[in-house]
Short mmCIF file of C-alpha atoms in Angstrom, two decimals:
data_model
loop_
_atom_site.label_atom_id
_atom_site.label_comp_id
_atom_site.label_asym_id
_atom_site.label_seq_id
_atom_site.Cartn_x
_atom_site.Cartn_y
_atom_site.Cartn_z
CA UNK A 1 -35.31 -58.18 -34.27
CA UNK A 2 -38.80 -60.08 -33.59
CA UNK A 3 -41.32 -56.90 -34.02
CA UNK A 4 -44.06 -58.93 -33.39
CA UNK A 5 -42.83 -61.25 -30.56
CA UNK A 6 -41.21 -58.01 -28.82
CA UNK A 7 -44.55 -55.82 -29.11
CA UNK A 8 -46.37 -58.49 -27.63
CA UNK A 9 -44.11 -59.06 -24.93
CA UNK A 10 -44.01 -55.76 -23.78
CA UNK A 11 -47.86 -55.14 -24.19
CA UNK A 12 -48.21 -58.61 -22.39
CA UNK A 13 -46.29 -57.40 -19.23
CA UNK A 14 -47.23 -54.14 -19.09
CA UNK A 15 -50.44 -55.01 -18.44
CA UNK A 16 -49.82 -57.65 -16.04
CA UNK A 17 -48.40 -54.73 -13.73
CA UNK A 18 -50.67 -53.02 -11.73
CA UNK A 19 -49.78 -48.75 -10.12
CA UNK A 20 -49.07 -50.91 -6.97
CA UNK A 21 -46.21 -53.29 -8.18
CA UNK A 22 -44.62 -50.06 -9.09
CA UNK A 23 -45.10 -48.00 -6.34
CA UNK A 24 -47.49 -45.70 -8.16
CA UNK A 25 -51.19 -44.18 -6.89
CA UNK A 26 -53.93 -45.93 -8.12
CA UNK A 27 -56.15 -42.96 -9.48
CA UNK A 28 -58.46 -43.08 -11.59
CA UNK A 29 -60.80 -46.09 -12.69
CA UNK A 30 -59.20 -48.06 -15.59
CA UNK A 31 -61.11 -49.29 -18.45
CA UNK A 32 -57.75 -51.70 -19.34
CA UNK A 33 -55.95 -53.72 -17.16
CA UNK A 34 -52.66 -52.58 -16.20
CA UNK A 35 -50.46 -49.79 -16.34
CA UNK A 36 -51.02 -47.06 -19.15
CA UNK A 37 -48.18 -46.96 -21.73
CA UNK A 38 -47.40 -43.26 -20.30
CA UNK A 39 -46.84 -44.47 -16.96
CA UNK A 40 -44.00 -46.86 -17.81
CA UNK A 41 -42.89 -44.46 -20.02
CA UNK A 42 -42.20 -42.27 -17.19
CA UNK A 43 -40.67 -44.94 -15.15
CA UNK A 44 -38.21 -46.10 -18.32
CA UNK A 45 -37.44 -42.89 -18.93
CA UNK A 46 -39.12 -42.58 -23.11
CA UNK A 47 -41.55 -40.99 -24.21
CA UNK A 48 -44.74 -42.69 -24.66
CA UNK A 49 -44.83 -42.64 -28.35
CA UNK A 50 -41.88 -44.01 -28.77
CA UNK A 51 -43.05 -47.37 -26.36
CA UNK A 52 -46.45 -47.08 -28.31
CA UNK A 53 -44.26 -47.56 -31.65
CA UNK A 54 -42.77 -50.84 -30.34
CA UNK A 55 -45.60 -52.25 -28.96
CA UNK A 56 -47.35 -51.85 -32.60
CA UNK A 57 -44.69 -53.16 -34.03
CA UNK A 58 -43.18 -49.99 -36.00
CA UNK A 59 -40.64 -48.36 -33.66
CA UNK A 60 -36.80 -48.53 -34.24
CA UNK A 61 -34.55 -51.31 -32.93
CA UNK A 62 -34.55 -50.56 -29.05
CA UNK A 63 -30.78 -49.94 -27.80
CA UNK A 64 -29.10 -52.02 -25.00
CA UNK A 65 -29.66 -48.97 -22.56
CA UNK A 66 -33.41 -48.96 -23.82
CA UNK A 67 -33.70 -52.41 -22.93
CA UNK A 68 -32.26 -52.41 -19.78
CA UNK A 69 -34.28 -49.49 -18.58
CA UNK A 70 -37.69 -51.33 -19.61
CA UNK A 71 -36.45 -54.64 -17.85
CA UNK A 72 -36.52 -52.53 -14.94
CA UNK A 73 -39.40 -50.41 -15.40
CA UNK A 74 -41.59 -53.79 -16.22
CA UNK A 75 -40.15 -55.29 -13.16
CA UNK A 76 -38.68 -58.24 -15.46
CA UNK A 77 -36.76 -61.37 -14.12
CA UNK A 78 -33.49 -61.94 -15.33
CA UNK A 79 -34.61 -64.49 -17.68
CA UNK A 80 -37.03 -62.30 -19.14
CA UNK A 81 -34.51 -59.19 -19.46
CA UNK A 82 -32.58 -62.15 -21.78
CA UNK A 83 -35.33 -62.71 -23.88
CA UNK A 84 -36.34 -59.17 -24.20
CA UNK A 85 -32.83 -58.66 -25.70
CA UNK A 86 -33.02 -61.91 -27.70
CA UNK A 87 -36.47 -60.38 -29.28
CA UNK A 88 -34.61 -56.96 -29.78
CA UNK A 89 -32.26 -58.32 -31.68
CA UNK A 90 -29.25 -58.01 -29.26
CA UNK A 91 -27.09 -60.34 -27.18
CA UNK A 92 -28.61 -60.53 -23.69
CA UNK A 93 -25.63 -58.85 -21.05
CA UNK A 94 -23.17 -61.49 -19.10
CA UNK A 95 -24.80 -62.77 -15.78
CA UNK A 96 -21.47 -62.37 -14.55
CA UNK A 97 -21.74 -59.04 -13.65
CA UNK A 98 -25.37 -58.17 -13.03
CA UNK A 99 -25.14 -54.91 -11.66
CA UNK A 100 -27.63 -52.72 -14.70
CA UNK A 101 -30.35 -55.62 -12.87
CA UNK A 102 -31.75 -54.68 -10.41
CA UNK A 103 -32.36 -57.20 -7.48
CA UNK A 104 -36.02 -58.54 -7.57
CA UNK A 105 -36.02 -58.39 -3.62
CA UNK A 106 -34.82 -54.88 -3.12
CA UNK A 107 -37.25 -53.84 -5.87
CA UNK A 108 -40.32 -55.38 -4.72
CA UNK A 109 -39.45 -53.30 -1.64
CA UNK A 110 -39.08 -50.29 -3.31
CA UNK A 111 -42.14 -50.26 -4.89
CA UNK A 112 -43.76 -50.28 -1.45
CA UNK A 113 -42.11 -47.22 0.13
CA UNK A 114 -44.00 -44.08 -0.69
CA UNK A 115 -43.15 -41.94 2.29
CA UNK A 116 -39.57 -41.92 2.45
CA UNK A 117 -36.92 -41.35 -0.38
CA UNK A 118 -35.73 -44.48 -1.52
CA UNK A 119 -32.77 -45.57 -4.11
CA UNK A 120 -30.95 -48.74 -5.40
CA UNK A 121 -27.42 -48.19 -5.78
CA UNK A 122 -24.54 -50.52 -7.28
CA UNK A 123 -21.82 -51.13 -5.20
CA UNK A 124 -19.72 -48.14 -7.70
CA UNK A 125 -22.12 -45.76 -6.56
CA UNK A 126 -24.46 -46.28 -9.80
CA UNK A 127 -28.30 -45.21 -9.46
CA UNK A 128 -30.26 -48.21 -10.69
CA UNK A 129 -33.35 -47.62 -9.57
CA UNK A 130 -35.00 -44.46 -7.51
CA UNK A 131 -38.61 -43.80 -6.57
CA UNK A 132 -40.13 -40.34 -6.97
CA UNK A 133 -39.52 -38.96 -3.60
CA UNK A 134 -35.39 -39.50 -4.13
CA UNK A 135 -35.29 -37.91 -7.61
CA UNK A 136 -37.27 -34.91 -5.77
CA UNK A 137 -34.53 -34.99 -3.05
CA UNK A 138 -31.60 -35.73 -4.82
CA UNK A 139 -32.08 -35.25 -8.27
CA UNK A 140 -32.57 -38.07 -11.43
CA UNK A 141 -29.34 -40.35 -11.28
CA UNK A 142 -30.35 -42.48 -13.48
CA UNK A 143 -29.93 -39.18 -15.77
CA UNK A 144 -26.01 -40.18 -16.29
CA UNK A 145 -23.82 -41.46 -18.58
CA UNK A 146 -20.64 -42.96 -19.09
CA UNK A 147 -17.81 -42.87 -15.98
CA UNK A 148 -20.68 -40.36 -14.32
CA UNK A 149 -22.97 -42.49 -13.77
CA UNK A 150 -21.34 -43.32 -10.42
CA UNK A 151 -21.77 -40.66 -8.03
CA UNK A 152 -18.51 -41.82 -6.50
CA UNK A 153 -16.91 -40.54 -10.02
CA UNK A 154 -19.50 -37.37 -9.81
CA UNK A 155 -18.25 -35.82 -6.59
CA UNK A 156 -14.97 -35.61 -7.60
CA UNK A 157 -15.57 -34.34 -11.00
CA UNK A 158 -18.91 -32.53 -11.00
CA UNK A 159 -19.03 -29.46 -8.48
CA UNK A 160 -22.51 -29.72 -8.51
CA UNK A 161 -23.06 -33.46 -6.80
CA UNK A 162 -21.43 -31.33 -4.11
CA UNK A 163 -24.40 -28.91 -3.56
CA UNK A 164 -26.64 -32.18 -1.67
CA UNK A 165 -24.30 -31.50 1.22
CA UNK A 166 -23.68 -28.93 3.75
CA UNK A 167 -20.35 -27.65 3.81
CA UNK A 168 -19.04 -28.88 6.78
CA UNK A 169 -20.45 -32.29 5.99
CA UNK A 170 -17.71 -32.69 2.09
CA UNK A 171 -15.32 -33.80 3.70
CA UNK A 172 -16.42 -36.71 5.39
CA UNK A 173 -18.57 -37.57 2.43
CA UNK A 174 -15.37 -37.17 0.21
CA UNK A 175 -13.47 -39.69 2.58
CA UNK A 176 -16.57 -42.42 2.32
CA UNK A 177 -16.80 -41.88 -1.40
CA UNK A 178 -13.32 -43.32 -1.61
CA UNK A 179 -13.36 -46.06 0.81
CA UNK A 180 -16.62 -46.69 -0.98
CA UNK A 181 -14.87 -47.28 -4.61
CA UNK A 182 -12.06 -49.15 -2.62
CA UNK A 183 -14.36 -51.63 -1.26
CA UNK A 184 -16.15 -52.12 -4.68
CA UNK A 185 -12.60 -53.27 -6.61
CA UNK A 186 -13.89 -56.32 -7.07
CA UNK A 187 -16.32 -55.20 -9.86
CA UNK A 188 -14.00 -55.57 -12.44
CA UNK A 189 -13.49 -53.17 -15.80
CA UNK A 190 -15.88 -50.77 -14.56
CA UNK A 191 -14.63 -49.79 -11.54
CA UNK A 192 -10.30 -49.89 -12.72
CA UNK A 193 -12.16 -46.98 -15.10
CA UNK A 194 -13.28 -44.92 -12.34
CA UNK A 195 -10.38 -45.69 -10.15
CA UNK A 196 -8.01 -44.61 -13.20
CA UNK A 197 -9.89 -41.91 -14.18
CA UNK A 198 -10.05 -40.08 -10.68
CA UNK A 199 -6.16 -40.94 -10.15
CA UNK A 200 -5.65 -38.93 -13.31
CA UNK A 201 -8.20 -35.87 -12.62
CA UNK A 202 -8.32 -35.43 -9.11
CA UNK A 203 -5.60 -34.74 -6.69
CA UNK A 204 -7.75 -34.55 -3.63
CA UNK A 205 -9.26 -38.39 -4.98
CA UNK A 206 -5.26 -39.46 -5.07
CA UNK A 207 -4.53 -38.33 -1.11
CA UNK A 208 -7.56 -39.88 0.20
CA UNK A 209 -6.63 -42.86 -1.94
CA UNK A 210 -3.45 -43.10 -0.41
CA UNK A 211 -5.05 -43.78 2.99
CA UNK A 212 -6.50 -47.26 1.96
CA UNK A 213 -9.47 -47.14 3.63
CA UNK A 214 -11.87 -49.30 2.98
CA UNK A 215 -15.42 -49.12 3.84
CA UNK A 216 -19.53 -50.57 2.61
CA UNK A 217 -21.53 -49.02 5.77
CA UNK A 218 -23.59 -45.69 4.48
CA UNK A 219 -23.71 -43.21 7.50
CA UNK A 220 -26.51 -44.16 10.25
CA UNK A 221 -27.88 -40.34 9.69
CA UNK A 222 -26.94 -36.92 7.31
CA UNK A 223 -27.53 -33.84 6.69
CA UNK A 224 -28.60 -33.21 2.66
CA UNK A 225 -29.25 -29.42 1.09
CA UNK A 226 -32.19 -29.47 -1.34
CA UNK A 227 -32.52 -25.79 -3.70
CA UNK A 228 -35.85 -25.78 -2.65
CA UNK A 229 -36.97 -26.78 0.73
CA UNK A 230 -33.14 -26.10 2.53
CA UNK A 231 -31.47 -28.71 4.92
CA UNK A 232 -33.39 -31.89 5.71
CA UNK A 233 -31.99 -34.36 8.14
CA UNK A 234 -32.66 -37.79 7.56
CA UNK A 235 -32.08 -41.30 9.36
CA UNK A 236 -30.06 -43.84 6.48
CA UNK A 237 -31.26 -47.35 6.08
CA UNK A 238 -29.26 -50.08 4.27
CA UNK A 239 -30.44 -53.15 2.70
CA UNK A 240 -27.91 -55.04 1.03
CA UNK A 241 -28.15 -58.31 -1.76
CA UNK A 242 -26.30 -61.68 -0.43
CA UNK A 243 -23.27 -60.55 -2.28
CA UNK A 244 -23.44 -56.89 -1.45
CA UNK A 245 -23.27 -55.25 -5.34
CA UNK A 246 -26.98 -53.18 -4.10
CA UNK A 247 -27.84 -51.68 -2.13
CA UNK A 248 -31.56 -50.74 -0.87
CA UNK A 249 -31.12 -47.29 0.43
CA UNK A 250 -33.96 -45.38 2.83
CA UNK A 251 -33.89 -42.28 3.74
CA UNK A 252 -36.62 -41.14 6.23
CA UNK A 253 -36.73 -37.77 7.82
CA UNK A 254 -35.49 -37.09 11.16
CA UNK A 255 -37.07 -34.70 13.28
CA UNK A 256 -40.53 -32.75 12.64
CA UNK A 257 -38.80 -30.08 10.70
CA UNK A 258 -37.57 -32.60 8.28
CA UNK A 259 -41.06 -34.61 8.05
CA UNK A 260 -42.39 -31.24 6.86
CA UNK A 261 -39.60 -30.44 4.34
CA UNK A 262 -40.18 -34.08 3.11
CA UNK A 263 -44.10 -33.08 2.73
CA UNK A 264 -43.12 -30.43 0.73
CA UNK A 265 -40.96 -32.54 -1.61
CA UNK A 266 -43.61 -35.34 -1.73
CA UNK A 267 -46.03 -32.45 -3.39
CA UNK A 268 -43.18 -31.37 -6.05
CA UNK A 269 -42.50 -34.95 -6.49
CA UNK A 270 -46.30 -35.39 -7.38
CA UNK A 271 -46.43 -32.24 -9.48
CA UNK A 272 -43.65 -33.18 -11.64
CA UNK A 273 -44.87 -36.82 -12.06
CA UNK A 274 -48.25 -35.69 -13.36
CA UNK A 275 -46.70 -33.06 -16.21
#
């Protein structure tokens, strides 16, 4: 581990960012250039002691999950997620599968959508990347570990990924989930771990397996259930990389009703960002 070639890199491209590149308010007049140390912290998911720490070169070997989350919170290339990993001391991941990597183009998109709810998914259902408004909506899914980091693995073992969706709307989404993770075979270990897990746990996951659907389209428009606000409807936008492992999705309210409820979450979004 460099400590002194790592704390300058991240310094060095933390304040090459601006609250723009990341999809974040401008506020307040800055005396630095850059983003503040607590507002990657927030997007990486640290604390911002812990990021001070490394960028003056005293904090604890980073772990691979660490280093993947600041790749994406400092909006690195894939060259530069190598050498952060290189400086941390740790192989850099295969480029074979490059699913924890967030596409630059769906990213750079991302960071421009402020008024809709807006996600990055994996082609296993993973949550790579989310901006405010989706956590808000749908709750932190970058949060997970493990098998349940997929929310295709989540809605058949965790009653609670459930609770997004009206009750009359499970079924259906129990049917895509599965044509979903059939479609996504390709992506090697990871998903033959979901697929055996499910088989083993699940006996509704084995009769909808049976069927052999197979199936990449998200729904056109749904129906989700927030605690807070109730039902919002919203229209489902899809933007997928060349080789269709992420997946840009948008989710803009449909209907006045729903632009309100969407308001609403927009101001809890906004309070929870700023505690």
């Amino acid at each position: 581990m460099d400590r002194a070639q790592l704390a300058d890199f991240l310094r060095r491209h933390r304040e090459s960012l601006t609250p723009a590149d990341v999809g974040l308010p401008d506020g307040v007049r800055r005396r630095t250039p850059g983003l503040r140390r607590e507002e990657v912290a927030s997007l990486v998911g640290m604390s911002a002691d812990y990021l001070t720490r490394l960028e003056q070169q005293r904090g604890p070997q980073p772990s691979e999950q660490m280093l993947l989350a600041l790749a994406r919170g400092l909006r690195l290339t894939l060259d530069e997620r190598d050498h952060l990993f290189r400086l941390a001391g740790h192989t850099a991941p295969p480029r074979v599968l490059r699913r924890d990597h967030v596409a630059p183009p769906l990213l750079r998109v991302l960071d421009r959508l402020d008024d809709a709810a807006a996600l990055v998914l994996s082609d296993l259902g993973e949550t790579l990347a989310q901006n405010r408004l989706a956590v808000a909506l749908l709750g932190d899914g970058q949060a997970h570990s493990g098998l349940a980091r997929s929310a295709i693995h989540r809605w058949f073992t965790d009653p609670a990924e459930r609770l997004h969706y009206p009750e009359e709307g499970r079924a259906l989404q129990s049917r895509l989930q599965v044509a979903q993770l059939r479609a996504a075979m390709t992506a090697g270990a990871r998903g033959q771990a979901i697929l055996d897990d499910l088989l083993e746990r699940s006996a509704e996951f084995r009769e909808l397996w049976a069927l052999h659907e197979v199936r990449r389209r998200f729904e056109d428009s749904k129906t989700l259930v927030h605690p807070e606000v109730g039902r919002v409807d919203v229209d489902c936008q899809a933007l997928f990389t060349e080789d269709q492992a992420q997946t840009l999705l948008v989710l803009t309210p449909r209907g006045p009703e729903a632009v309100e409820r969407m308001r609403l979450l927009g101001v809890i979004a906004g309070a929870r960002f700023a505690v």
